[in-house]
Coordinates of C-alpha atoms in Angstrom, one line a residue:
Chain A
X1 CA -22.8 8.2 -140.5
X2 CA -24.1 5.2 -138.7
X3 CA -20.6 3.6 -139.0
X4 CA -19.1 6.6 -137.3
X5 CA -21.6 6.2 -134.4
X6 CA -21.0 2.5 -134.0
X7 CA -17.2 3.0 -134.0
X8 CA -17.4 5.3 -131.0
X9 CA -16.6 3.8 -127.5
X10 CA -19.5 2.1 -125.9
X11 CA -19.6 4.6 -123.0
X12 CA -19.8 7.5 -125.4
X13 CA -22.6 5.7 -127.4
X14 CA -24.6 5.1 -124.2
X15 CA -24.0 8.7 -123.2
X16 CA -25.3 10.1 -126.5
X17 CA -28.3 7.7 -126.5
X18 CA -29.2 8.7 -122.9
X19 CA -28.8 12.4 -123.9
X20 CA -31.2 11.9 -126.8
X21 CA -33.8 10.3 -124.6
X22 CA -33.6 13.0 -122.0
X23 CA -33.9 15.6 -124.8
X24 CA -37.2 14.1 -125.7
X25 CA -38.6 13.6 -122.2
X26 CA -37.7 17.0 -120.8
X27 CA -39.5 19.0 -123.4
X28 CA -42.6 16.7 -123.1
X29 CA -42.6 17.2 -119.4
X30 CA -42.4 21.0 -119.9
X31 CA -45.1 21.0 -122.5
X32 CA -47.3 18.9 -120.2
X33 CA -47.4 21.7 -117.7
X34 CA -48.8 23.9 -120.4
X35 CA -51.1 21.2 -121.8
X36 CA -52.4 20.6 -118.2
X37 CA -53.5 24.3 -117.9
X38 CA -54.9 24.4 -121.4
X39 CA -56.9 21.2 -120.9
X40 CA -58.1 22.4 -117.5
X41 CA -59.3 25.5 -119.2
X42 CA -61.0 23.6 -122.0
X43 CA -62.8 21.3 -119.6
X44 CA -63.9 24.2 -117.4
X45 CA -65.0 26.3 -120.4
X46 CA -62.6 29.2 -120.1
X47 CA -59.7 30.5 -122.3
X48 CA -56.8 29.4 -120.1
X49 CA -53.3 30.9 -120.5
X50 CA -53.3 33.2 -123.6
X51 CA -51.3 36.3 -122.8
X52 CA -47.6 35.7 -122.9
X53 CA -45.8 36.4 -126.2
X54 CA -42.4 37.4 -127.4
X55 CA -42.7 40.9 -128.9
X56 CA -41.2 40.2 -132.4
X57 CA -43.5 37.2 -132.8
X58 CA -46.5 39.3 -131.9
X59 CA -45.7 41.4 -135.0
X60 CA -46.4 38.4 -137.3
X61 CA -50.0 39.1 -138.5
X62 CA -52.3 36.1 -137.9
X63 CA -49.8 33.4 -136.8
X64 CA -48.5 35.5 -133.9
X65 CA -51.9 35.9 -132.3
X66 CA -52.6 32.3 -132.9
X67 CA -49.5 31.3 -131.0
X68 CA -50.4 33.7 -128.2
X69 CA -53.9 32.2 -127.9
X70 CA -52.4 28.8 -127.7
X71 CA -50.4 29.8 -124.7
X72 CA -47.1 28.3 -125.9
X73 CA -45.0 31.1 -124.5
X74 CA -46.3 30.5 -121.0
X75 CA -44.0 27.5 -120.9
X76 CA -41.0 29.7 -121.5
X77 CA -42.2 32.3 -119.1
X78 CA -42.7 29.6 -116.4
X79 CA -39.3 28.1 -117.1
X80 CA -37.6 31.5 -116.9
X81 CA -39.5 32.3 -113.7
X82 CA -38.3 29.1 -112.1
X83 CA -34.7 29.6 -113.1
X84 CA -34.4 33.3 -112.1
X85 CA -36.6 33.4 -109.0
X86 CA -34.7 33.7 -105.7
X87 CA -34.0 30.1 -104.5
X88 CA -34.7 30.6 -100.9
X89 CA -33.5 28.2 -98.2
X90 CA -35.7 28.5 -95.1
X91 CA -33.8 28.8 -91.9
X92 CA -35.4 26.0 -90.0
X93 CA -34.8 23.2 -92.6
X94 CA -32.3 20.4 -92.5
X95 CA -30.2 21.8 -95.3
X96 CA -28.4 18.7 -96.7
X97 CA -31.5 16.6 -97.0
X98 CA -33.6 19.5 -98.1
X99 CA -31.4 20.0 -101.1
X100 CA -30.9 16.3 -101.7
X101 CA -34.7 15.5 -101.9
X102 CA -35.5 17.2 -105.2
X103 CA -32.4 15.6 -106.8
X104 CA -33.5 12.2 -105.5
X105 CA -36.9 12.8 -107.1
X106 CA -35.3 13.2 -110.5
X107 CA -32.9 10.2 -110.4
X108 CA -35.4 7.3 -110.3
X109 CA -37.7 9.2 -112.7
X110 CA -35.0 9.3 -115.4
X111 CA -33.3 6.0 -114.6
X112 CA -36.5 3.9 -115.3
X113 CA -36.3 5.1 -118.9
X114 CA -33.2 3.0 -119.5
X115 CA -35.0 -0.3 -119.3
X116 CA -38.1 0.7 -121.2
X117 CA -37.9 -0.1 -124.9
X118 CA -39.5 2.7 -126.9
X119 CA -39.5 1.3 -130.4
X120 CA -38.4 -1.4 -132.8
X121 CA -37.2 -2.1 -136.3
X122 CA -37.4 -5.1 -138.5
X123 CA -34.2 -7.1 -138.7
X124 CA -32.8 -8.8 -141.8
X125 CA -35.1 -11.8 -141.5
X126 CA -38.2 -9.7 -140.6
X127 CA -37.8 -10.3 -136.8
X128 CA -38.5 -7.4 -134.5
X129 CA -35.5 -5.9 -132.8
X130 CA -36.5 -3.6 -129.9
X131 CA -34.9 -0.2 -129.5
X132 CA -34.0 0.9 -126.0
X133 CA -31.1 2.1 -123.8
X134 CA -30.6 -1.2 -121.9
X135 CA -33.2 -3.8 -122.9
X136 CA -32.8 -6.1 -119.9
X137 CA -34.3 -9.5 -119.4
X138 CA -35.8 -8.4 -116.1
X139 CA -37.3 -5.1 -117.5
X140 CA -40.4 -4.9 -115.4
X141 CA -38.7 -5.8 -112.2
X142 CA -36.0 -3.2 -112.8
X143 CA -38.7 -0.6 -113.5
X144 CA -40.5 -1.4 -110.3
X145 CA -37.3 -1.5 -108.3
X146 CA -36.0 1.8 -109.5
X147 CA -39.5 3.5 -109.3
X148 CA -39.9 2.4 -105.7
X149 CA -36.8 4.5 -104.8
X150 CA -38.8 7.6 -105.7
X151 CA -40.5 7.5 -102.3
X152 CA -37.3 8.6 -100.7
X153 CA -37.5 12.1 -102.2
X154 CA -41.0 12.6 -100.7
X155 CA -40.0 11.2 -97.3
X156 CA -36.9 13.3 -97.1
X157 CA -38.5 16.4 -98.4
X158 CA -41.2 16.2 -95.8
X159 CA -38.9 15.4 -93.0
X160 CA -36.2 17.9 -93.9
X161 CA -38.7 20.7 -94.2
X162 CA -39.0 20.4 -90.5
X163 CA -42.6 21.7 -90.3
X164 CA -46.0 20.1 -89.7
X165 CA -47.7 20.1 -93.1
X166 CA -44.8 18.8 -95.2
X167 CA -44.3 16.1 -92.6
X168 CA -47.9 14.9 -92.7
X169 CA -47.8 14.9 -96.5
X170 CA -44.6 12.8 -96.6
X171 CA -46.1 10.3 -94.2
X172 CA -49.2 10.0 -96.4
X173 CA -47.0 9.8 -99.5
X174 CA -44.9 6.9 -98.2
X175 CA -47.9 5.0 -97.0
X176 CA -49.7 5.5 -100.3
X177 CA -46.8 4.5 -102.5
X178 CA -46.1 1.4 -100.6
X179 CA -49.8 0.3 -100.5
X180 CA -50.3 0.7 -104.2
X181 CA -47.1 -0.9 -105.3
X182 CA -48.5 -4.3 -104.1
X183 CA -51.6 -4.1 -106.3
X184 CA -49.5 -2.8 -109.2
X185 CA -47.0 -5.7 -109.0
X186 CA -49.7 -8.3 -108.7
X187 CA -51.7 -6.9 -111.6
X188 CA -48.8 -7.5 -114.1
X189 CA -48.1 -11.1 -113.1
X190 CA -50.8 -12.6 -115.4
X191 CA -49.1 -10.9 -118.4
X192 CA -45.8 -12.4 -117.6
X193 CA -47.3 -15.8 -116.9
X194 CA -48.9 -15.7 -120.3
X195 CA -45.8 -14.6 -122.3
X196 CA -43.5 -17.2 -120.5
X197 CA -45.2 -20.0 -122.5
X198 CA -43.7 -23.5 -122.0
X199 CA -40.7 -24.2 -124.2
X200 CA -39.6 -20.6 -124.4
X201 CA -36.8 -19.0 -122.5
X202 CA -38.0 -17.2 -119.4
X203 CA -38.1 -13.4 -119.5
X204 CA -39.5 -10.4 -117.7
X205 CA -38.6 -8.0 -120.5
X206 CA -41.0 -5.8 -122.4
X207 CA -39.9 -6.9 -125.8
X208 CA -41.6 -10.3 -125.5
X209 CA -44.8 -8.7 -124.2
X210 CA -45.1 -6.6 -127.3
X211 CA -44.0 -9.5 -129.5
X212 CA -46.9 -11.5 -128.1
X213 CA -49.3 -8.7 -128.9
X214 CA -48.2 -8.5 -132.5
X215 CA -48.7 -12.1 -133.6
X216 CA -50.9 -13.2 -136.5
X217 CA -54.5 -14.2 -136.1
X218 CA -57.4 -12.9 -134.0
X219 CA -56.1 -14.0 -130.6
X220 CA -52.5 -13.3 -131.4
X221 CA -53.2 -9.7 -132.3
X222 CA -55.4 -9.0 -129.4
X223 CA -53.8 -6.5 -127.0
X224 CA -53.5 -7.6 -123.4
X225 CA -55.7 -4.7 -122.4
X226 CA -58.6 -6.6 -124.0
X227 CA -57.5 -10.1 -122.8
X228 CA -56.9 -9.0 -119.3
X229 CA -59.1 -5.9 -118.7
X230 CA -59.0 -6.3 -114.9
X231 CA -55.2 -6.4 -114.8
X232 CA -55.1 -3.3 -117.0
X233 CA -57.6 -1.5 -114.8
X234 CA -55.8 -2.3 -111.6
X235 CA -52.5 -1.2 -113.1
X236 CA -54.0 2.0 -114.3
X237 CA -55.5 2.9 -111.0
X238 CA -52.2 2.0 -109.2
X239 CA -50.3 4.1 -111.7
X240 CA -52.5 7.1 -110.9
X241 CA -51.8 6.5 -107.2
X242 CA -48.0 6.0 -107.7
X243 CA -47.7 9.2 -109.7
X244 CA -49.7 11.1 -107.1
X245 CA -52.2 12.3 -109.6
X246 CA -55.8 13.2 -108.9
X247 CA -57.9 11.5 -107.6
X248 CA -55.0 10.2 -105.5
X249 CA -53.2 13.5 -104.8
X250 CA -54.2 13.6 -101.2
X251 CA -50.4 13.9 -100.7
X252 CA -50.3 17.4 -101.9
X253 CA -53.9 18.3 -101.2
X254 CA -53.6 22.1 -100.8
X255 CA -56.9 22.4 -99.0
X256 CA -55.8 20.6 -95.8
X257 CA -52.0 20.4 -96.2
X258 CA -51.1 23.7 -97.8
X259 CA -48.7 22.2 -100.4
X260 CA -47.6 19.1 -98.5
X261 CA -44.0 18.0 -99.0
X262 CA -43.1 20.9 -101.3
X263 CA -44.7 23.6 -99.0
X264 CA -41.2 24.9 -98.2
X265 CA -39.7 24.6 -101.7
X266 CA -39.6 27.3 -104.3
X267 CA -38.0 28.2 -107.6
X268 CA -35.9 25.5 -109.2
X269 CA -36.0 23.0 -106.4
X270 CA -39.8 22.9 -106.7
X271 CA -39.4 22.7 -110.5
X272 CA -37.4 19.5 -110.1
X273 CA -40.3 17.9 -108.2
X274 CA -42.7 19.1 -110.9
X275 CA -40.6 17.7 -113.8
X276 CA -40.1 14.4 -111.8
X277 CA -43.8 14.0 -111.5
X278 CA -44.3 14.4 -115.2
X279 CA -41.4 12.1 -116.1
X280 CA -42.9 9.5 -113.8
X281 CA -46.2 9.9 -115.7
X282 CA -44.4 9.6 -119.1
X283 CA -42.5 6.5 -118.2
X284 CA -45.5 5.0 -116.4
X285 CA -47.7 5.5 -119.4
X286 CA -45.1 4.0 -121.7
X287 CA -45.0 0.9 -119.4
X288 CA -48.7 0.7 -119.3
X289 CA -48.9 0.9 -123.1
X290 CA -46.2 -1.7 -123.6
X291 CA -47.9 -4.1 -121.3
X292 CA -51.5 -3.7 -122.2
X293 CA -52.0 -1.6 -125.3
X294 CA -49.7 -3.1 -127.9
X295 CA -46.6 -1.0 -127.5
X296 CA -45.4 0.2 -130.9
X297 CA -48.2 -1.6 -132.8
X298 CA -50.4 1.0 -134.5
X299 CA -53.8 -0.7 -134.0
X300 CA -55.1 -3.8 -132.4
X301 CA -54.8 -6.8 -134.9
X302 CA -52.5 -4.6 -137.0
X303 CA -48.9 -5.2 -136.0
X304 CA -46.1 -2.8 -136.9
X305 CA -44.7 -5.2 -139.6
X306 CA -48.1 -5.6 -141.3
X307 CA -48.6 -1.8 -141.2
X308 CA -45.2 -1.2 -142.8
X309 CA -45.9 -3.9 -145.4
X310 CA -49.2 -2.2 -146.3
X311 CA -47.5 1.2 -146.6
X312 CA -44.8 -0.3 -148.8
X313 CA -47.4 -2.0 -150.9
X314 CA -49.5 1.1 -151.3
X315 CA -46.7 3.6 -152.1
X316 CA -44.0 1.3 -153.5
X317 CA -41.3 3.5 -151.9
X318 CA -38.3 1.5 -151.0
X319 CA -37.4 3.6 -147.9
X320 CA -40.6 2.5 -146.1
X321 CA -39.0 -0.8 -145.2
X322 CA -35.7 0.7 -144.2
X323 CA -34.9 -0.1 -140.6
X324 CA -34.4 3.6 -139.8
X325 CA -37.8 4.6 -141.1
X326 CA -39.5 1.7 -139.3
X327 CA -37.7 2.6 -136.1
X328 CA -38.8 6.2 -136.3
X329 CA -42.3 5.1 -137.1
X330 CA -42.5 2.8 -134.1
X331 CA -41.1 5.5 -131.8
X332 CA -43.7 7.9 -133.1
X333 CA -46.5 5.5 -132.6
X334 CA -45.5 4.8 -129.0
X335 CA -45.1 8.5 -128.4
X336 CA -48.5 9.3 -129.8
X337 CA -50.0 6.6 -127.4
X338 CA -48.1 8.1 -124.5
X339 CA -49.4 11.5 -125.3
X340 CA -52.9 10.0 -125.4
X341 CA -52.3 8.6 -121.9
X342 CA -51.1 11.9 -120.6
X343 CA -54.3 13.4 -121.9
X344 CA -56.2 10.8 -120.0
X345 CA -54.2 11.7 -116.8
X346 CA -55.3 15.3 -117.3
X347 CA -58.8 14.5 -118.2
X348 CA -59.3 12.5 -115.0
X349 CA -57.6 15.2 -113.0
X350 CA -60.2 17.8 -114.0
X351 CA -63.1 15.5 -113.9
X352 CA -62.9 13.3 -110.8
X353 CA -62.7 14.9 -107.4
X354 CA -59.9 14.1 -105.0
X355 CA -60.4 11.1 -102.6
X356 CA -60.2 11.6 -98.9
X357 CA -57.1 10.0 -97.4
X358 CA -58.9 7.2 -95.6
X359 CA -60.7 6.4 -98.8
X360 CA -57.4 6.1 -100.6
X361 CA -56.1 3.6 -98.1
X362 CA -59.4 1.7 -98.1
X363 CA -59.4 1.5 -101.9
X364 CA -55.8 0.3 -102.0
X365 CA -56.0 -2.4 -99.3
X366 CA -59.6 -3.5 -99.2
X367 CA -60.6 -3.3 -102.9
X368 CA -57.6 -3.3 -105.3
X369 CA -55.4 -5.8 -103.5
X370 CA -58.0 -8.5 -103.1
X371 CA -59.2 -7.9 -106.7
X372 CA -55.6 -8.2 -107.9
X373 CA -55.1 -11.4 -106.0
X374 CA -58.4 -12.9 -107.3
X375 CA -57.4 -11.8 -110.8
X376 CA -54.0 -13.4 -110.5
X377 CA -55.5 -16.7 -109.3
X378 CA -58.1 -16.7 -112.1
X379 CA -55.5 -16.0 -114.8
X380 CA -53.0 -18.5 -113.3
X381 CA -55.6 -21.3 -113.6
X382 CA -56.8 -20.2 -117.0
X383 CA -53.2 -19.9 -118.4
X384 CA -52.3 -23.3 -116.9
X385 CA -55.3 -24.8 -118.6
X386 CA -54.7 -23.1 -122.0
X387 CA -51.0 -23.6 -122.2
X388 CA -51.0 -27.2 -120.9
Chain B
X1 CA -9.9 -1.8 -116.3
X2 CA -13.3 -0.2 -116.1
X3 CA -14.7 -3.3 -114.3
X4 CA -11.8 -3.1 -111.7
X5 CA -12.4 0.6 -111.2
X6 CA -16.2 0.0 -110.8
X7 CA -15.4 -2.8 -108.3
X8 CA -13.3 -0.5 -106.1
X9 CA -16.0 2.2 -106.3
X10 CA -18.8 -0.1 -105.3
X11 CA -16.7 -1.9 -102.6
X12 CA -15.9 1.5 -101.1
X13 CA -19.5 2.5 -101.3
X14 CA -20.6 -0.7 -99.6
X15 CA -18.0 -0.7 -96.9
X16 CA -18.1 3.1 -96.1
X17 CA -21.9 3.0 -96.1
X18 CA -21.8 0.1 -93.6
X19 CA -19.4 2.0 -91.4
X20 CA -21.6 5.0 -91.7
X21 CA -24.6 3.0 -90.4
X22 CA -22.6 2.0 -87.3
X23 CA -20.9 5.2 -86.5
X24 CA -23.6 7.8 -87.3
X25 CA -25.3 9.0 -84.2
X26 CA -28.2 10.5 -86.2
X27 CA -30.6 7.7 -87.1
X28 CA -31.8 9.3 -90.3
X29 CA -28.2 9.6 -91.5
X30 CA -27.6 6.0 -90.5
X31 CA -30.6 4.8 -92.6
X32 CA -29.4 6.8 -95.6
X33 CA -25.9 5.3 -95.2
X34 CA -27.6 1.9 -95.2
X35 CA -29.2 2.8 -98.4
X36 CA -25.8 3.8 -99.9
X37 CA -24.4 0.5 -98.8
X38 CA -27.2 -1.4 -100.4
X39 CA -26.7 0.5 -103.7
X40 CA -23.0 -0.5 -103.6
X41 CA -23.9 -4.1 -103.0
X42 CA -26.4 -4.1 -105.8
X43 CA -23.6 -2.6 -108.0
X44 CA -21.3 -5.5 -107.0
X45 CA -24.0 -8.0 -107.9
X46 CA -24.3 -6.3 -111.3
X47 CA -20.5 -6.6 -111.8
X48 CA -21.0 -10.4 -111.1
X49 CA -23.7 -10.4 -113.7
X50 CA -26.3 -11.4 -111.1
X51 CA -28.8 -8.9 -112.4
X52 CA -31.8 -10.5 -110.8
X53 CA -30.2 -10.5 -107.4
X54 CA -29.2 -6.9 -107.8
X55 CA -32.7 -5.8 -108.8
X56 CA -34.4 -7.8 -106.1
X57 CA -32.0 -6.3 -103.5
X58 CA -32.9 -2.8 -104.6
X59 CA -36.6 -3.7 -104.9
X60 CA -37.0 -5.3 -101.5
X61 CA -34.4 -3.6 -99.3
X62 CA -33.9 -0.2 -100.8
X63 CA -37.5 0.1 -102.0
X64 CA -39.3 -1.2 -99.0
X65 CA -37.3 -2.1 -95.9
X66 CA -35.2 1.1 -95.6
X67 CA -38.2 3.1 -96.5
X68 CA -40.0 1.6 -93.5
X69 CA -37.0 2.2 -91.4
X70 CA -36.9 5.9 -92.3
X71 CA -40.7 6.1 -91.9
X72 CA -40.6 4.7 -88.4
X73 CA -37.5 6.7 -87.4
X74 CA -39.3 9.9 -88.5
X75 CA -42.5 8.9 -86.9
X76 CA -40.9 8.2 -83.5
X77 CA -38.8 11.3 -83.4
X78 CA -39.3 14.1 -85.8
X79 CA -36.3 16.0 -84.6
X80 CA -33.9 13.3 -85.8
X81 CA -33.3 11.1 -82.8
X82 CA -30.2 10.5 -80.7
X83 CA -29.3 7.0 -79.7
X84 CA -29.7 5.9 -76.1
X85 CA -26.3 5.6 -74.4
X86 CA -24.5 2.2 -74.2
X87 CA -25.4 0.0 -71.3
X88 CA -23.4 -2.9 -69.9
X89 CA -25.6 -5.3 -71.7
X90 CA -25.0 -3.7 -75.1
X91 CA -21.3 -3.5 -74.3
X92 CA -21.2 -7.3 -73.6
X93 CA -23.3 -8.1 -76.7
X94 CA -21.0 -5.9 -78.8
X95 CA -17.9 -7.6 -77.5
X96 CA -19.3 -11.0 -78.3
X97 CA -20.4 -9.9 -81.7
X98 CA -17.0 -8.4 -82.5
X99 CA -15.3 -11.6 -81.3
X100 CA -17.5 -13.7 -83.6
X101 CA -16.8 -11.4 -86.5
X102 CA -13.1 -11.5 -85.9
X103 CA -13.3 -15.3 -85.7
X104 CA -15.2 -15.5 -88.9
X105 CA -12.7 -13.1 -90.7
X106 CA -9.8 -15.2 -89.4
X107 CA -11.3 -18.4 -90.6
X108 CA -12.1 -16.8 -93.9
X109 CA -8.4 -15.7 -94.1
X110 CA -7.1 -19.1 -93.3
X111 CA -9.5 -21.4 -95.3
X112 CA -11.4 -19.1 -97.6
X113 CA -8.9 -18.9 -100.5
X114 CA -10.9 -19.5 -103.7
X115 CA -8.6 -21.3 -106.1
X116 CA -10.5 -20.9 -109.4
X117 CA -13.6 -19.1 -110.6
X118 CA -16.7 -20.7 -109.1
X119 CA -19.4 -22.1 -111.5
X120 CA -22.3 -19.8 -112.0
X121 CA -24.9 -20.3 -109.2
X122 CA -28.6 -20.3 -109.6
X123 CA -28.9 -16.5 -109.0
X124 CA -26.3 -15.5 -111.6
X125 CA -27.1 -14.2 -115.0
X126 CA -30.8 -13.5 -115.5
X127 CA -31.8 -17.1 -116.2
X128 CA -35.1 -16.7 -114.4
X129 CA -36.3 -20.2 -115.0
X130 CA -33.2 -21.8 -113.5
X131 CA -33.5 -19.5 -110.5
X132 CA -37.1 -20.3 -110.0
X133 CA -36.6 -24.0 -110.5
X134 CA -33.8 -24.1 -107.9
X135 CA -35.9 -22.1 -105.5
X136 CA -38.8 -24.6 -105.7
X137 CA -36.7 -27.8 -105.7
X138 CA -33.3 -27.7 -104.1
X139 CA -33.8 -24.7 -101.8
X140 CA -37.5 -25.3 -101.0
X141 CA -37.0 -26.2 -97.4
X142 CA -34.7 -23.2 -96.5
X143 CA -37.1 -20.9 -98.2
X144 CA -40.0 -22.3 -96.3
X145 CA -38.1 -22.1 -93.0
X146 CA -37.1 -18.5 -93.6
X147 CA -40.7 -17.6 -94.5
X148 CA -41.8 -19.2 -91.2
X149 CA -39.2 -17.2 -89.3
X150 CA -40.4 -14.0 -90.9
X151 CA -44.0 -14.9 -90.0
X152 CA -43.0 -15.5 -86.4
X153 CA -41.1 -12.1 -86.3
X154 CA -44.2 -10.4 -87.7
X155 CA -46.4 -12.0 -85.1
X156 CA -44.0 -10.9 -82.4
X157 CA -44.0 -7.3 -83.7
X158 CA -47.8 -7.2 -83.7
X159 CA -47.9 -8.6 -80.1
X160 CA -45.3 -6.0 -78.9
X161 CA -46.9 -3.1 -80.7
X162 CA -50.4 -4.0 -79.4
X163 CA -49.1 -4.1 -75.8
X164 CA -47.5 -0.7 -76.2
X165 CA -50.6 0.8 -77.7
X166 CA -52.6 -0.6 -74.8
X167 CA -50.4 1.1 -72.2
X168 CA -50.7 4.4 -74.0
X169 CA -54.4 4.1 -74.1
X170 CA -54.4 3.4 -70.3
X171 CA -52.5 6.6 -69.5

């Protein structure tokens, strides 16, 4: 089976792997929309979506009603609505860019996945081999570079809509994304200063970051989120701003901008913006976890290899040390952490009120950026002293 | 074979994108063509295995510079601006520039034959350490000078924009 896969041409292999990753991200993005509504309902103490059901499932006695209460079928109803609604094209828009914008939203959101490793297995000598589509040496730079292209979709959508509110929204969007990119980039530099210890080959990839968080001993096993809490905090805040989530969603603030850049969009084109936002959140959460919260290590001070060793010791089953099992475990651990992060996104959304636009700008330039610079200087000095 | 095909695709993208920048009368279209051209160039860098340069090109130019271009174009004229017609000064400058480019191409054609593959430069591969080391030793002076030039350009822009803002307030 595995021989058959590895004998395929490289392009076909890459295609299949990419397809597999998309098959995971798309459903998560879809389910997120439902989870968002359910969590909102839970926080606001109301039932939330609980009506839609497919008739023949409603006939199953208890299970059917349970699924109905869960609101699972609202996802399908939403998807169906988005696909079959009339896809209107307003007369006053600039048609080419109007259609291009949602597509441009999807491309960077899905391209960043290629350089993010999402799991690992243990090689023959016990070393960790990362799993990913294209584990580059310059992983974090590639993520930042491709993610920064996402702003085009917002600018073009606002401009091509050719009306006031979308335009104002897109101006806000581009200013906000550019502002918070600075703090975000500066906040991860201490991590990469630390992992590029003297005598080792330089890298900006994620694999080494996780490797450093899964070493033996107390300091070796400490996740960077505990070693560099300020970096992690700045990165998290900037991540909220970059994905346009509350409290930074002044971009689409419906109270003063109607719907902002997607005011004129409907049906599937709007759906693409929606899925792109969730894909951004998923990839951003994965990057945050890889950098600051141990990647595929189950618990702080308990690396993947140790956990697998314990499992093997406890059960005695041979398959627990098989690379395939370890790989699936690591992916599952990362996925669980990503889902936890997505819950955090939603939790914040329904707890913290939206900032005013001038507050967003002030926070970005006058608070986060100086804090990120001070943090960088502090860690640069500390790392120079420690790794002398 | 694939590499050759990719080379042609990316070259075409770069060249056609660049032509699009020059010949498009709509500024937004021109900026998007510039973006396409940059993507093609980044692709060429990847084919040369200069991943770092490719990523930096996308990060700095496509991610920030062209974004600002678009931003400003849209802020200045929401309806998608038209360029001002050519004046005699622009014509003269264009002629001089075209002559210089022709001269450069001619000299490249006469002297620029590369006999064998060049040794890998500091930016090739993704050897970050080598790149950083070169940047802070051999190329330190050029980097500093370019930085200084950028600083001067920035100051100039601030001065010009302040003056324009002042006249607008005076109206």
